[in-house]
Short mmCIF file of C-alpha atoms in Angstrom, two decimals:
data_model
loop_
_atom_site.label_atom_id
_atom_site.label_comp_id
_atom_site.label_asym_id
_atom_site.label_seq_id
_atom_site.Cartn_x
_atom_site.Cartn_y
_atom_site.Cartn_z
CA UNK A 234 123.46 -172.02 -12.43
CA UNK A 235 125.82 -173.04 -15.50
CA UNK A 236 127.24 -169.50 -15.43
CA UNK A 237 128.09 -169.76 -11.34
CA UNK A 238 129.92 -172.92 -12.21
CA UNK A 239 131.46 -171.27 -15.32
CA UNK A 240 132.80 -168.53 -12.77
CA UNK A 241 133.61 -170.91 -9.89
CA UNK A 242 136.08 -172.98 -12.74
CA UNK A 243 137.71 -169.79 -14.04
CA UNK A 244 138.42 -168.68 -10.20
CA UNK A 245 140.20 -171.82 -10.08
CA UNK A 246 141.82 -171.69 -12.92
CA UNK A 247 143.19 -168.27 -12.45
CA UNK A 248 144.65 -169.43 -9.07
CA UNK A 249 146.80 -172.23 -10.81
CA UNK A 250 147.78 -170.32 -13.61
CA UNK A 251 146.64 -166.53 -14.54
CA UNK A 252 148.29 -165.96 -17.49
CA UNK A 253 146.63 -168.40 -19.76
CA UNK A 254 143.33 -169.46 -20.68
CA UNK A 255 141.02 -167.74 -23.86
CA UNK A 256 139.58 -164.60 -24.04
CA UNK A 257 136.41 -164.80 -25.78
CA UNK A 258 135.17 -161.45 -28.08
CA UNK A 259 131.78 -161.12 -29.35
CA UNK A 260 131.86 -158.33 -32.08
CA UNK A 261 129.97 -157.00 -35.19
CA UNK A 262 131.65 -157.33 -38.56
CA UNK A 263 132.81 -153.71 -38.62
CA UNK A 264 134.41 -153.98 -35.11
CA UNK A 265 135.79 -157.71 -36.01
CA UNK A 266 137.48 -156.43 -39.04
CA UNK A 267 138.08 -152.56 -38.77
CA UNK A 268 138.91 -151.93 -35.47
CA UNK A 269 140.15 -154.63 -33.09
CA UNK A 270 143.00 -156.18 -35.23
CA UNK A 271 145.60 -153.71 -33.79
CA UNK A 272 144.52 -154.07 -30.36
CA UNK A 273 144.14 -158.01 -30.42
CA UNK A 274 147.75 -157.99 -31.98
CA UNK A 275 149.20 -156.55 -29.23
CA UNK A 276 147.29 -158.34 -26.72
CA UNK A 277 148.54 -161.24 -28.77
CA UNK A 278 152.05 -160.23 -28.09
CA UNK A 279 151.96 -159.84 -24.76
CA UNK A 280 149.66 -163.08 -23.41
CA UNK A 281 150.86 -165.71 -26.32
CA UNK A 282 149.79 -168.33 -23.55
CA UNK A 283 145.95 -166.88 -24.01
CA UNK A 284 143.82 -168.57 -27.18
CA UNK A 285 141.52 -165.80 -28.56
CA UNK A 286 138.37 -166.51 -29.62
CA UNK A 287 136.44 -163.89 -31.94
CA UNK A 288 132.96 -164.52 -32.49
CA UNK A 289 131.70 -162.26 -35.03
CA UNK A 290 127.98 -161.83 -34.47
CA UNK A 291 124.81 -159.44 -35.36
CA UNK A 292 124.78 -156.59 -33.52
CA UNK A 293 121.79 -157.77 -31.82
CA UNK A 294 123.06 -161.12 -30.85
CA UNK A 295 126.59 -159.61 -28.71
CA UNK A 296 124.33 -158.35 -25.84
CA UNK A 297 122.80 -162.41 -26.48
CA UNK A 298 126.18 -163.71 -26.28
CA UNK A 299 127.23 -161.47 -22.72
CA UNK A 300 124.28 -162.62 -21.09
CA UNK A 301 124.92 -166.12 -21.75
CA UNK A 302 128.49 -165.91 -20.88
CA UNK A 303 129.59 -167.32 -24.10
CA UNK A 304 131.79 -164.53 -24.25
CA UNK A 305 133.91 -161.94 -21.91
CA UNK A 306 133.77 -158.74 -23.60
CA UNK A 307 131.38 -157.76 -26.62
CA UNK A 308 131.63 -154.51 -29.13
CA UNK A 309 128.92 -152.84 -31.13
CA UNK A 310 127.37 -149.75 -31.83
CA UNK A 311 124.03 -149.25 -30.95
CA UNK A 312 122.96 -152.79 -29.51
CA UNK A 313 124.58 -152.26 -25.77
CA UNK A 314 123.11 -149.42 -23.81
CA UNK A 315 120.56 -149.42 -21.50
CA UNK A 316 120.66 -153.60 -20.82
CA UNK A 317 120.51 -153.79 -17.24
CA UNK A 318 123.28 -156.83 -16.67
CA UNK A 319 125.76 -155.56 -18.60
CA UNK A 320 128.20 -152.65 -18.29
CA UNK A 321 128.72 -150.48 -21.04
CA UNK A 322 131.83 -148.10 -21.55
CA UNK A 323 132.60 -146.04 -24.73
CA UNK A 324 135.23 -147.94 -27.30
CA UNK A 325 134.91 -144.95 -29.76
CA UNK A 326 133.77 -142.29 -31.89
CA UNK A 327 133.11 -142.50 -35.55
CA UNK A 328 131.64 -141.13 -38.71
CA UNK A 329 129.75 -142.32 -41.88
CA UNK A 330 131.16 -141.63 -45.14
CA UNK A 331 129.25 -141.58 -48.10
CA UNK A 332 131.08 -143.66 -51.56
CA UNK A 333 130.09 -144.33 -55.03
CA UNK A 334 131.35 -145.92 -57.46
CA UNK A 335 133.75 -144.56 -60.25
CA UNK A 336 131.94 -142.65 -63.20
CA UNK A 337 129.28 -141.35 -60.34
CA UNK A 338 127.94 -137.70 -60.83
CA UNK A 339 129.07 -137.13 -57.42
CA UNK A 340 132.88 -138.41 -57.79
CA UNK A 341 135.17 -135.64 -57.13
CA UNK A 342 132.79 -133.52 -55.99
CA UNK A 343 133.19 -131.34 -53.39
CA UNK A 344 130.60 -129.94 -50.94
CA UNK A 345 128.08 -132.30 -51.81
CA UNK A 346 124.45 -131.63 -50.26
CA UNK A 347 122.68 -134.17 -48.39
CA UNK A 348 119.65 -133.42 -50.86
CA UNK A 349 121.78 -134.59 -53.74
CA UNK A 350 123.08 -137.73 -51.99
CA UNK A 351 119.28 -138.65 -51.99
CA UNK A 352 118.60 -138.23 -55.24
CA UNK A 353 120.21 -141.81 -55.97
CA UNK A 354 119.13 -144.86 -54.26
CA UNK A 355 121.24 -145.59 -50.89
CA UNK A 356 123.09 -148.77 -49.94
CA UNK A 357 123.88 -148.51 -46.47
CA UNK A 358 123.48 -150.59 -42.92
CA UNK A 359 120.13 -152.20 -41.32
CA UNK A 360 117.53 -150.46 -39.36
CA UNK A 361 118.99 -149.82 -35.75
CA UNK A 362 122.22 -150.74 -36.51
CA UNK A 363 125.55 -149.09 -36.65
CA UNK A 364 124.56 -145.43 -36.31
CA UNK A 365 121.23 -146.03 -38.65
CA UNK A 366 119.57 -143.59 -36.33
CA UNK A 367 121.90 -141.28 -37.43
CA UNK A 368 122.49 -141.36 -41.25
CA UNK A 369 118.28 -141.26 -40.62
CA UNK A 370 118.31 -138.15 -38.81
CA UNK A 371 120.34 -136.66 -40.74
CA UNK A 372 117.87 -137.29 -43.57
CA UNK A 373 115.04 -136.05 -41.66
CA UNK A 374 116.17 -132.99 -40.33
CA UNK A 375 115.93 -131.43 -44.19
CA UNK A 376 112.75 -133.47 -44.87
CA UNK A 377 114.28 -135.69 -47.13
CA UNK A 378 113.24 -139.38 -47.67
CA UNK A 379 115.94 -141.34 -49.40
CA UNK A 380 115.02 -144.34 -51.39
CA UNK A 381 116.90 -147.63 -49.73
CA UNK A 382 117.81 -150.00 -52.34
CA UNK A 383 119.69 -152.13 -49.73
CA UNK A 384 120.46 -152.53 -46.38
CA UNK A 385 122.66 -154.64 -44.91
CA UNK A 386 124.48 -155.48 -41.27
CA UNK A 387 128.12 -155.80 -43.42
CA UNK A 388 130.11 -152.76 -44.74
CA UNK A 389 132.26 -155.20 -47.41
CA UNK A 390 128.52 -156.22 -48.27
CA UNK A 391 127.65 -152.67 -48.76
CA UNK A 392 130.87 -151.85 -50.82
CA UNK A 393 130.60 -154.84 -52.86
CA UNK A 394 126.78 -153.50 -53.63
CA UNK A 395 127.73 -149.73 -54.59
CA UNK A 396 130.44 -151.03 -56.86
CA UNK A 397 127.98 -153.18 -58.49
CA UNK A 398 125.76 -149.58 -59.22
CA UNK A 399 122.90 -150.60 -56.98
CA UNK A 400 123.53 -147.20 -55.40
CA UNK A 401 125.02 -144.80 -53.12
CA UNK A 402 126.85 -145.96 -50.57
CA UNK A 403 126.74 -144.98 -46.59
CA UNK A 404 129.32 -146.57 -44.30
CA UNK A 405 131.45 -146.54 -41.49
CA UNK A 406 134.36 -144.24 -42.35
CA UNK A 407 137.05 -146.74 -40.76
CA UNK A 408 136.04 -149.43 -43.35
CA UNK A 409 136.45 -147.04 -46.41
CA UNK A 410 140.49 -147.51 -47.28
CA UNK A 411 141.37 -145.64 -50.81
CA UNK A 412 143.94 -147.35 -51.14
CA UNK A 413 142.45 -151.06 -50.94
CA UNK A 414 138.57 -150.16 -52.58
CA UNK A 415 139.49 -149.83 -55.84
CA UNK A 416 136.75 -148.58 -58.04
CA UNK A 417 134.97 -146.84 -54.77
CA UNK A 418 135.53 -142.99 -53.82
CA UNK A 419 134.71 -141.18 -50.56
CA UNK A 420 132.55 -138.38 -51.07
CA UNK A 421 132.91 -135.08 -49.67
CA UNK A 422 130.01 -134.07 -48.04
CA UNK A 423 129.01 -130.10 -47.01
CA UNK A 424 126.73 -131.05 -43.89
CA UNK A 425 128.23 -133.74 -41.80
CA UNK A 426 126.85 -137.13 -40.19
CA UNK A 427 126.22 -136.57 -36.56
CA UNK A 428 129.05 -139.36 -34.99
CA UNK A 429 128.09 -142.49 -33.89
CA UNK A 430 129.35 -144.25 -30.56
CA UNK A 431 130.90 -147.71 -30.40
CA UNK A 432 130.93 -149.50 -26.96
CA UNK A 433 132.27 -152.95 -25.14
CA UNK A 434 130.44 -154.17 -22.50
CA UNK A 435 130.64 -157.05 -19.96
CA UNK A 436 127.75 -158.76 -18.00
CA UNK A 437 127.92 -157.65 -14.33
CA UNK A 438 128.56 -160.24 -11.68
CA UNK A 439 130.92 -162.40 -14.04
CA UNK A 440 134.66 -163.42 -12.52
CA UNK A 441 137.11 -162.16 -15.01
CA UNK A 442 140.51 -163.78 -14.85
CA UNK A 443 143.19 -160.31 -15.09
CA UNK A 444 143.96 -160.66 -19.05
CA UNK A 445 140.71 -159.75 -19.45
CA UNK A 446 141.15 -156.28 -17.70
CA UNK A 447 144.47 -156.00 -19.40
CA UNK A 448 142.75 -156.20 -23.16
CA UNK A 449 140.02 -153.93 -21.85
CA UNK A 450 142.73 -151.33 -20.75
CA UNK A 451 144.48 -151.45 -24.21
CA UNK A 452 141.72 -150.51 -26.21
CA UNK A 453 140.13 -147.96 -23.81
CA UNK A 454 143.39 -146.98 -21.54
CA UNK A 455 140.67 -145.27 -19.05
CA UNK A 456 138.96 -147.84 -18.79
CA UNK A 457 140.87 -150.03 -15.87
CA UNK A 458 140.02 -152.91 -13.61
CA UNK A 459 139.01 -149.99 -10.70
CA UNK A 460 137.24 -148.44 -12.94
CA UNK A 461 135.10 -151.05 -13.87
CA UNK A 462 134.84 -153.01 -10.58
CA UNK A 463 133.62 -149.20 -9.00
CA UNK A 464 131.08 -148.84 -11.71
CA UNK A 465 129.69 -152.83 -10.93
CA UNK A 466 129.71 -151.84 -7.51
CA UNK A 467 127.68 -148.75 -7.76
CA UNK A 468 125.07 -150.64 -10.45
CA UNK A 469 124.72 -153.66 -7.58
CA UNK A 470 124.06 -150.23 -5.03
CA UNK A 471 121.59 -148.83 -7.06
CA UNK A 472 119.70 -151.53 -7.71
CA UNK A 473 119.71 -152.80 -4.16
CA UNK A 474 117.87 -149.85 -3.46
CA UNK A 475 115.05 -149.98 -5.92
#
């Protein structure tokens, strides 16, 4: 009921003015500070009568925070599929990069081996979170079993942690930067990470003033207000039918 009155205000709203309001983001750490400064910067410049709000949250609390319409649009990796009142569309594609810190065996190595990776205790993110499956896949698939020393849902956590020598590190790639980790260094590894997926998502049925479909468009140019409203559509279909 609060949520039909939330949409019935922002209808009206819209009509009396639909370039201003706030655009509320629910994202992850990662997402929060690796990858949605450039796009919220030029949303910025374009809408500088919009207030944006960024809510960094767990992973597991931005499908939480759509649901509850405390937020338009949420990004994470893992945490958005398969929730059946949201929509889900690709952001983008990454990889994990292992790092150490400087005087590591492995520093300058090239071609390192998986095997010798978990030979040192590993620093790296949460179960089920941003591409976990993966990095434990990987590990599985040559019948390894690495030794976590620490896991944790922030990759400046993580860093922090490998240059403190509690281990090897595994992290997003986009929030390894050589030139501002000092005393880190990416390893080169011989058998790659399968890539993880990053998605935004919005909770089907929600009014959405146009600014909203305008951000959504910069960061995933495919992604447009028909695109969207068709895929609702055919969700609202499909379950009618069940």
């Amino acid at each position: 009921m609060l949520l039909e009155i939330g949409n019935i205000r922002n209808v009206a709203s819209t009509f009396s003015n639909g370039q201003s309001g706030t655009l509320k983001i629910a994202a992850t750490h990662t997402q929060s500070r690796y990858a949605l400064p450039k796009y919220l910067s030029e949303f910025r410049s374009r809408y500088d009568d919009v207030e944006i709000v960024l809510l960094q949250a767990h992973p597991r609390e931005v499908p939480t925070l759509l649901l509850s319409g405390e937020c338009d649009i949420g990004f994470a990796t893992d945490t958005l599929d398969d929730v059946p009142d949201l929509l889900a569309f690709p952001f983008y594609s990454w990889e994990h990069e292992v790092i150490v810190p400087e005087g590591h065996p492995l520093q300058g190595r090239e071609n390192v081996t998986l095997q010798e990776v978990a030979q040192s205790p590993l620093v790296t993110y949460d179960q089920g979170l941003t591409g976990r499956k993966q990095i434990d896949r990987a590990f599985e698939k040559l019948a390894l079993k690495p030794r976590i020393a620490m896991a944790a849902i922030d990759s400046d956590v993580i860093k922090t942690y490998v240059g403190l020598g509690l281990g090897v590190g595994i992290i997003a790639g986009m929030a390894y930067d050589a030139d501002n980790d000092s005393g880190l260094s990416k390893v080169s590894l011989k058998t790659r990470i399968d890539s993880s997926q990053t998605c935004f998502a919005l909770r089907r049925g929600r009014f959405r003033k146009d600014y909203v479909y305008r951000f959504i468009e910069m960061c995933a140019p495919a992604v447009t207000k028909e695109v969207i409203l068709q895929a609702e559509a055919l969700r609202d279909e499909i379950d009618g039918t069940i």
